[in-house]
CSV table of C-alpha atoms in Angstrom, one decimal:
chain,number,residue,atom,x,y,z
A,1,MET,CA,-9.1,2.5,48.5
A,2,THR,CA,-6.8,5.2,49.8
A,3,ARG,CA,-7.0,8.8,48.6
A,4,HIS,CA,-3.7,8.7,46.7
A,5,ALA,CA,-4.7,5.4,45.0
A,6,ARG,CA,-8.0,7.0,43.8
A,7,THR,CA,-6.0,10.0,42.6
A,8,ALA,CA,-3.6,7.8,40.7
A,9,LEU,CA,-6.5,5.9,39.0
A,10,SER,CA,-8.2,9.1,38.1
A,11,ALA,CA,-5.0,10.4,36.5
A,12,THR,CA,-4.5,7.2,34.6
A,13,ALA,CA,-8.1,7.2,33.3
A,14,PHE,CA,-7.7,10.8,32.3
A,15,ALA,CA,-4.6,10.1,30.3
A,16,ILE,CA,-6.2,7.1,28.5
A,17,LEU,CA,-9.3,9.1,27.6
A,18,GLY,CA,-7.2,12.0,26.5
A,19,SER,CA,-5.2,9.7,24.1
A,20,LEU,CA,-8.4,8.3,22.6
A,21,ALA,CA,-10.2,11.7,22.3
A,22,PRO,CA,-9.0,12.3,18.7
A,23,LEU,CA,-10.6,9.0,17.6
A,24,ALA,CA,-14.0,10.3,18.5
A,25,GLY,CA,-13.6,14.0,17.8
A,26,HIS,CA,-11.9,14.0,14.4
A,27,ALA,CA,-14.2,13.1,11.5
A,28,GLU,CA,-11.3,12.5,9.1
A,29,TRP,CA,-9.2,10.4,11.6
A,30,GLY,CA,-9.3,7.4,9.2
A,31,ASN,CA,-7.4,9.4,6.6
A,32,LEU,CA,-4.3,9.4,8.8
A,33,ASN,CA,-4.2,5.6,8.7
A,34,MET,CA,-3.0,3.5,5.9
A,35,PRO,CA,-5.8,2.6,3.4
A,36,VAL,CA,-7.3,-0.9,3.5
A,37,GLY,CA,-6.9,-1.1,-0.3
A,38,VAL,CA,-8.6,-3.3,-2.9
A,39,THR,CA,-6.3,-6.3,-3.2
A,40,VAL,CA,-5.9,-9.5,-1.3
A,41,LEU,CA,-2.4,-8.4,-0.1
A,42,SER,CA,-3.5,-4.9,0.9
A,43,LYS,CA,-6.1,-6.3,3.2
A,44,GLU,CA,-3.7,-8.7,4.8
A,45,ILE,CA,-1.1,-6.0,5.2
A,46,HIS,CA,-3.7,-3.6,6.7
A,47,ALA,CA,-4.9,-6.3,9.1
A,48,LEU,CA,-1.3,-7.0,10.3
A,49,HIS,CA,-0.7,-3.2,10.6
A,50,MET,CA,-3.8,-2.8,12.8
A,51,THR,CA,-2.9,-5.9,14.9
A,52,ILE,CA,0.6,-4.4,15.6
A,53,PHE,CA,-0.9,-1.0,16.2
A,54,TRP,CA,-3.3,-2.2,18.9
A,55,TRP,CA,-0.6,-4.2,20.6
A,56,CYS,CA,1.5,-1.0,20.7
A,57,VAL,CA,-1.5,1.0,22.1
A,58,ALA,CA,-2.1,-1.6,24.8
A,59,ILE,CA,1.6,-1.6,25.7
A,60,GLY,CA,1.7,2.2,25.8
A,61,VAL,CA,-1.4,2.4,28.0
A,62,PHE,CA,0.1,-0.1,30.4
A,63,VAL,CA,3.5,1.5,30.6
A,64,PHE,CA,2.4,5.1,30.8
A,65,GLY,CA,-0.5,4.2,33.1
A,66,TRP,CA,2.0,2.5,35.5
A,67,MET,CA,4.3,5.5,35.2
A,68,ILE,CA,1.5,7.9,36.1
A,69,TRP,CA,0.3,5.8,38.9
A,70,SER,CA,3.9,5.6,40.3
A,71,LEU,CA,4.4,9.3,40.1
A,72,VAL,CA,1.2,10.1,41.8
A,73,ALA,CA,1.1,7.3,44.4
A,74,PHE,CA,4.7,7.5,45.5
A,75,ARG,CA,5.3,11.3,45.5
A,76,LYS,CA,7.4,12.8,48.3
A,77,SER,CA,4.6,15.1,49.4
A,78,GLN,CA,2.7,12.0,50.6
A,79,GLY,CA,5.6,10.8,52.6
A,80,ALA,CA,6.9,8.2,50.2
A,81,LYS,CA,10.5,7.2,50.8
A,82,PRO,CA,12.8,5.5,48.3
A,83,ASP,CA,13.5,1.8,48.8
A,84,THR,CA,17.3,1.5,48.9
A,85,THR,CA,17.4,-2.2,49.9
A,86,MET,CA,16.5,-3.8,46.6
A,87,VAL,CA,19.4,-3.4,44.1
A,88,HIS,CA,18.9,-6.6,42.1
A,89,SER,CA,16.1,-9.1,41.5
A,90,THR,CA,16.6,-12.1,39.2
A,91,LYS,CA,12.9,-12.8,39.2
A,92,ALA,CA,12.1,-9.3,38.0
A,93,GLU,CA,14.8,-9.4,35.3
A,94,ILE,CA,13.4,-12.7,34.0
A,95,ILE,CA,9.9,-11.4,33.9
A,96,TRP,CA,10.7,-8.2,32.0
A,97,THR,CA,12.8,-10.2,29.6
A,98,VAL,CA,10.4,-13.1,28.9
A,99,ILE,CA,7.3,-10.9,28.5
A,100,PRO,CA,8.7,-8.8,25.6
A,101,VAL,CA,10.1,-11.9,24.0
A,102,VAL,CA,6.6,-13.5,24.1
A,103,ILE,CA,5.0,-10.3,22.7
A,104,LEU,CA,7.6,-10.2,19.8
A,105,VAL,CA,7.0,-13.8,19.0
A,106,ILE,CA,3.2,-13.2,18.9
A,107,MET,CA,3.8,-10.3,16.5
A,108,ALA,CA,6.3,-12.2,14.4
A,109,VAL,CA,4.1,-15.1,13.5
A,110,PRO,CA,1.5,-13.1,11.5
A,111,ALA,CA,4.2,-10.8,10.2
A,112,ALA,CA,6.2,-13.8,8.8
A,113,ARG,CA,3.0,-15.2,7.2
A,114,THR,CA,2.3,-11.9,5.5
A,115,LEU,CA,5.9,-11.5,4.2
A,116,ILE,CA,5.8,-15.0,2.8
A,117,ALA,CA,2.5,-14.2,1.0
A,118,ILE,CA,4.0,-11.0,-0.4
A,119,GLU,CA,6.8,-12.9,-2.1
A,120,ASP,CA,4.6,-15.8,-3.3
A,121,THR,CA,4.3,-15.2,-7.1
A,122,ARG,CA,3.3,-18.8,-7.9
A,123,ASN,CA,0.2,-19.5,-10.0
A,124,THR,CA,0.0,-16.1,-11.5
A,125,GLU,CA,-2.4,-15.8,-14.5
A,126,ILE,CA,-0.9,-12.7,-16.1
A,127,SER,CA,2.7,-11.5,-16.2
A,128,ILE,CA,3.6,-8.0,-17.2
A,129,LYS,CA,7.1,-6.6,-17.6
A,130,VAL,CA,7.3,-3.0,-16.3
A,131,THR,CA,10.2,-0.9,-17.3
A,132,GLY,CA,10.7,2.5,-15.7
A,133,GLN,CA,12.6,5.2,-17.6
A,134,GLN,CA,12.8,9.0,-17.4
A,135,TRP,CA,9.9,9.8,-17.1
A,136,LYS,CA,7.5,7.2,-18.3
A,137,TRP,CA,6.5,3.6,-17.9
A,138,HIS,CA,6.7,0.8,-20.5
A,139,TYR,CA,4.3,-2.2,-20.1
A,140,ASP,CA,4.9,-5.5,-21.9
A,141,TYR,CA,2.2,-8.2,-21.5
A,142,LEU,CA,4.4,-11.3,-21.7
A,143,GLY,CA,3.2,-13.9,-24.1
A,144,GLU,CA,0.5,-11.7,-25.5
A,145,ASP,CA,2.5,-9.5,-28.0
A,146,VAL,CA,1.0,-6.4,-26.4
A,147,LYS,CA,3.3,-3.5,-25.2
A,148,PHE,CA,3.0,0.3,-24.9
A,149,PHE,CA,4.3,3.3,-23.1
A,150,SER,CA,2.4,5.1,-20.4
A,151,SER,CA,3.2,8.8,-20.0
A,152,LEU,CA,1.8,11.9,-18.2
A,153,ALA,CA,-1.5,12.9,-19.8
A,154,ARG,CA,-1.3,15.8,-22.3
A,155,ALA,CA,-3.6,18.1,-20.3
A,156,SER,CA,-1.4,17.8,-17.2
A,157,ASP,CA,1.8,18.1,-19.2
A,158,GLU,CA,0.5,21.4,-20.8
A,159,ALA,CA,-0.7,22.8,-17.5
A,160,ARG,CA,2.7,22.2,-15.8
A,161,GLN,CA,4.6,24.3,-18.4
A,162,LEU,CA,5.4,27.8,-17.3
A,163,GLY,CA,3.6,30.3,-19.5
A,164,SER,CA,1.1,27.8,-20.8
A,165,GLY,CA,-1.8,29.9,-19.5
A,166,VAL,CA,-3.5,26.8,-18.3
A,167,ASN,CA,-4.6,26.8,-14.7
A,168,PRO,CA,-3.5,23.5,-13.1
A,169,GLU,CA,-6.6,23.5,-10.8
A,170,SER,CA,-8.8,23.3,-13.9
A,171,VAL,CA,-7.2,20.0,-15.0
A,172,GLU,CA,-8.9,16.9,-13.6
A,173,ASN,CA,-6.5,14.6,-11.8
A,174,TYR,CA,-3.6,17.0,-12.4
A,175,LEU,CA,-0.3,15.1,-12.5
A,176,LEU,CA,-2.1,11.9,-11.7
A,177,ASP,CA,-3.4,10.9,-15.2
A,178,VAL,CA,-1.7,9.2,-18.1
A,179,ASP,CA,-2.3,8.7,-21.8
A,180,ASN,CA,-2.3,4.9,-21.6
A,181,PRO,CA,-3.1,3.2,-18.3
A,182,LEU,CA,-2.1,-0.4,-17.4
A,183,VAL,CA,-5.2,-2.5,-18.0
A,184,VAL,CA,-5.8,-5.6,-15.8
A,185,PRO,CA,-8.8,-7.8,-14.9
A,186,GLU,CA,-10.4,-8.1,-11.5
A,187,ASP,CA,-10.2,-11.3,-9.5
A,188,THR,CA,-7.0,-12.3,-11.3
A,189,LYS,CA,-3.5,-12.8,-9.9
A,190,VAL,CA,-1.2,-10.5,-11.8
A,191,ARG,CA,2.6,-10.5,-11.6
A,192,LEU,CA,4.7,-7.5,-12.4
A,193,LEU,CA,8.4,-7.9,-13.4
A,194,LEU,CA,10.0,-4.6,-12.6
A,195,THR,CA,13.2,-3.2,-14.0
A,196,ALA,CA,14.5,0.2,-15.3
A,197,GLN,CA,16.4,1.5,-18.3
A,198,ASP,CA,18.3,4.4,-16.7
A,199,VAL,CA,18.0,5.2,-13.0
A,200,ILE,CA,16.1,3.7,-10.1
A,201,HIS,CA,12.3,4.2,-10.2
A,202,ALA,CA,9.6,2.7,-7.9
A,203,TRP,CA,6.1,1.5,-9.0
A,204,TRP,CA,3.6,2.4,-6.4
A,205,VAL,CA,-0.2,2.3,-6.3
A,206,PRO,CA,-1.4,3.0,-2.7
A,207,ALA,CA,-4.8,1.1,-3.1
A,208,PHE,CA,-2.8,-2.1,-4.0
A,209,GLY,CA,-0.8,-1.9,-0.8
A,210,MET,CA,2.4,-2.6,-2.8
A,211,LYS,CA,5.5,-0.6,-3.8
A,212,LYS,CA,8.6,-2.0,-5.4
A,213,ASP,CA,11.8,-0.5,-6.8
A,214,ALA,CA,12.6,-0.8,-10.5
A,215,ILE,CA,16.4,-1.0,-10.8
A,216,PRO,CA,18.5,-1.0,-13.9
A,217,GLY,CA,20.1,-4.5,-14.5
A,218,ASN,CA,17.8,-6.1,-11.9
A,219,VAL,CA,14.3,-7.6,-11.9
A,220,ASN,CA,12.0,-7.3,-8.9
A,221,GLU,CA,8.7,-9.0,-8.6
A,222,LEU,CA,5.4,-8.0,-7.1
A,223,TRP,CA,1.9,-9.4,-7.5
A,224,PHE,CA,-1.7,-8.3,-6.8
A,225,LYS,CA,-5.2,-9.6,-7.1
A,226,ILE,CA,-7.9,-7.0,-7.2
A,227,ASP,CA,-11.1,-8.0,-5.4
A,228,LYS,CA,-14.1,-8.9,-7.6
A,229,GLY,CA,-16.4,-5.9,-8.1
A,230,LYS,CA,-13.6,-3.3,-7.6
A,231,THR,CA,-13.3,-2.2,-11.2
A,232,GLY,CA,-12.2,1.4,-12.0
A,233,LEU,CA,-9.1,3.6,-12.1
A,234,TYR,CA,-6.4,3.4,-9.4
A,235,ARG,CA,-3.7,6.0,-9.3
A,236,GLY,CA,-0.2,6.1,-8.0
A,237,GLN,CA,3.2,7.6,-8.7
A,238,CYS,CA,6.9,6.8,-9.1
A,239,ALA,CA,8.0,6.7,-5.5
A,240,GLU,CA,11.8,7.0,-6.0
A,241,LEU,CA,13.5,10.3,-6.8
A,242,CYS,CA,14.5,9.7,-10.4
A,243,GLY,CA,15.6,13.1,-11.7
A,244,ARG,CA,14.2,16.4,-13.0
A,245,ASP,CA,10.7,15.2,-13.9
A,246,HIS,CA,10.2,12.7,-11.1
A,247,GLY,CA,7.0,14.4,-10.1
A,248,PHE,CA,5.5,13.9,-13.5
A,249,MET,CA,5.6,10.1,-13.7
A,250,PRO,CA,2.2,8.9,-12.5
A,251,VAL,CA,0.9,5.3,-12.5
A,252,VAL,CA,-2.6,4.6,-13.5
A,253,VAL,CA,-4.2,1.1,-13.5
A,254,LYS,CA,-7.5,0.5,-15.1
A,255,VAL,CA,-9.3,-2.5,-13.6
A,256,VAL,CA,-11.9,-4.2,-15.8
A,257,THR,CA,-14.0,-7.3,-15.7
A,258,LYS,CA,-12.5,-10.5,-17.2
A,259,ASP,CA,-14.7,-10.3,-20.3
A,260,GLU,CA,-13.7,-6.7,-20.8
A,261,TYR,CA,-10.1,-7.5,-20.4
A,262,ARG,CA,-10.3,-10.3,-23.1
A,263,ILE,CA,-12.0,-7.9,-25.4
A,264,TRP,CA,-9.4,-5.2,-24.8
A,265,LEU,CA,-6.6,-7.7,-25.3
A,266,ALA,CA,-8.1,-8.9,-28.5
A,267,GLY,CA,-8.3,-5.3,-29.7
A,268,GLN,CA,-4.7,-4.7,-28.9
A,269,ARG,CA,-3.6,-7.8,-30.8
A,270,ALA,CA,-5.7,-6.9,-33.8
A,271,GLY,CA,-4.6,-3.2,-33.6
A,272,THR,CA,-8.2,-2.0,-33.4
A,273,SER,CA,-7.9,-0.1,-30.1
A,274,THR,CA,-5.5,2.1,-28.3
A,275,PRO,CA,-4.0,1.0,-25.0
A,276,SER,CA,-6.4,3.2,-23.0
A,277,GLU,CA,-9.5,1.7,-24.5
A,278,ALA,CA,-11.2,-1.2,-22.7
A,279,SER,CA,-14.5,-1.4,-24.6
A,280,THR,CA,-17.2,-3.8,-23.5
A,281,GLU,CA,-18.6,-4.3,-27.1
A,282,LEU,CA,-17.2,-6.9,-29.4
A,283,THR,CA,-16.7,-6.3,-33.1
A,284,ALA,CA,-16.8,-9.3,-35.4
A,285,ASP,CA,-13.0,-9.3,-35.7
A,286,ALA,CA,-12.5,-8.9,-32.0
A,287,ALA,CA,-14.9,-11.7,-31.2
A,288,ALA,CA,-13.0,-14.0,-33.5
A,289,ALA,CA,-9.7,-13.0,-31.8
A,290,VAL,CA,-11.2,-13.6,-28.4
A,291,ALA,CA,-12.3,-17.1,-29.4
A,292,ALA,CA,-8.7,-17.8,-30.6
A,293,LEU,CA,-7.0,-16.6,-27.4
A,294,PRO,CA,-4.9,-19.3,-25.7
A,295,ALA,CA,-5.0,-19.9,-22.0
A,296,ALA,CA,-3.2,-17.2,-20.0
A,297,PRO,CA,0.4,-18.0,-19.2
A,298,ARG,CA,1.2,-19.0,-15.6
A,299,GLY,CA,4.3,-17.7,-13.9
């Protein structure tokens, strides 16, 4: 191996190692990436994202490695002279056209599969109409006669007021909490029908991997299925600038077990609980209501 070839390889290796250094040296590197999420779709979207990402990394390493090697190996100080004889090569043009096309096709296949899955709202077990309005959400559980508003929690609303005397830092989940969260069961395909009453809003929960606009006079659909065992609270926000109090329009989803959901739904129908309650204990009335529940509607 010639000296300038060794120098070129060293420079390329240094460039590659330099680009990968943040991966090893930054403890919070994962926070810069999109979250994996807790739904079937969020995992599929993340897997697609990482596939495309590593394809781009490989292409970048190849292209910049070749550039660095060319700059070092064919520098003028080493006596390199430009080749003025080759001004056209059909073979080279075919190669650098076919290779990118093949790469794009390889990327397009899983991307198309994921896009089709995102729009597939068949066989949903629960359908909820979500209406955005300045500056709250309205949830309507279709076929269940359960509906309610979800607004910024009182503690956050008070803390945001000038002159309230409340320190926002003392409020837990400041601007990310609501009075009545959306309640859904785990391991269940849920469809949201999104619209708006006044201006365009956007319903977004990062952990679900989905964001969709709510547009007046139009209905958009999205679906999610939370993994079994991932119960808890998941927070998001309106992601479309919708006026003065846009920043005070959070989204909170409470994920419960299927049994807890049926109990909560029965309590809502019987008027024995508030929307934010998802008790795991059955009263006699609630137990009777649960037994009388029909099968969940399919969208």
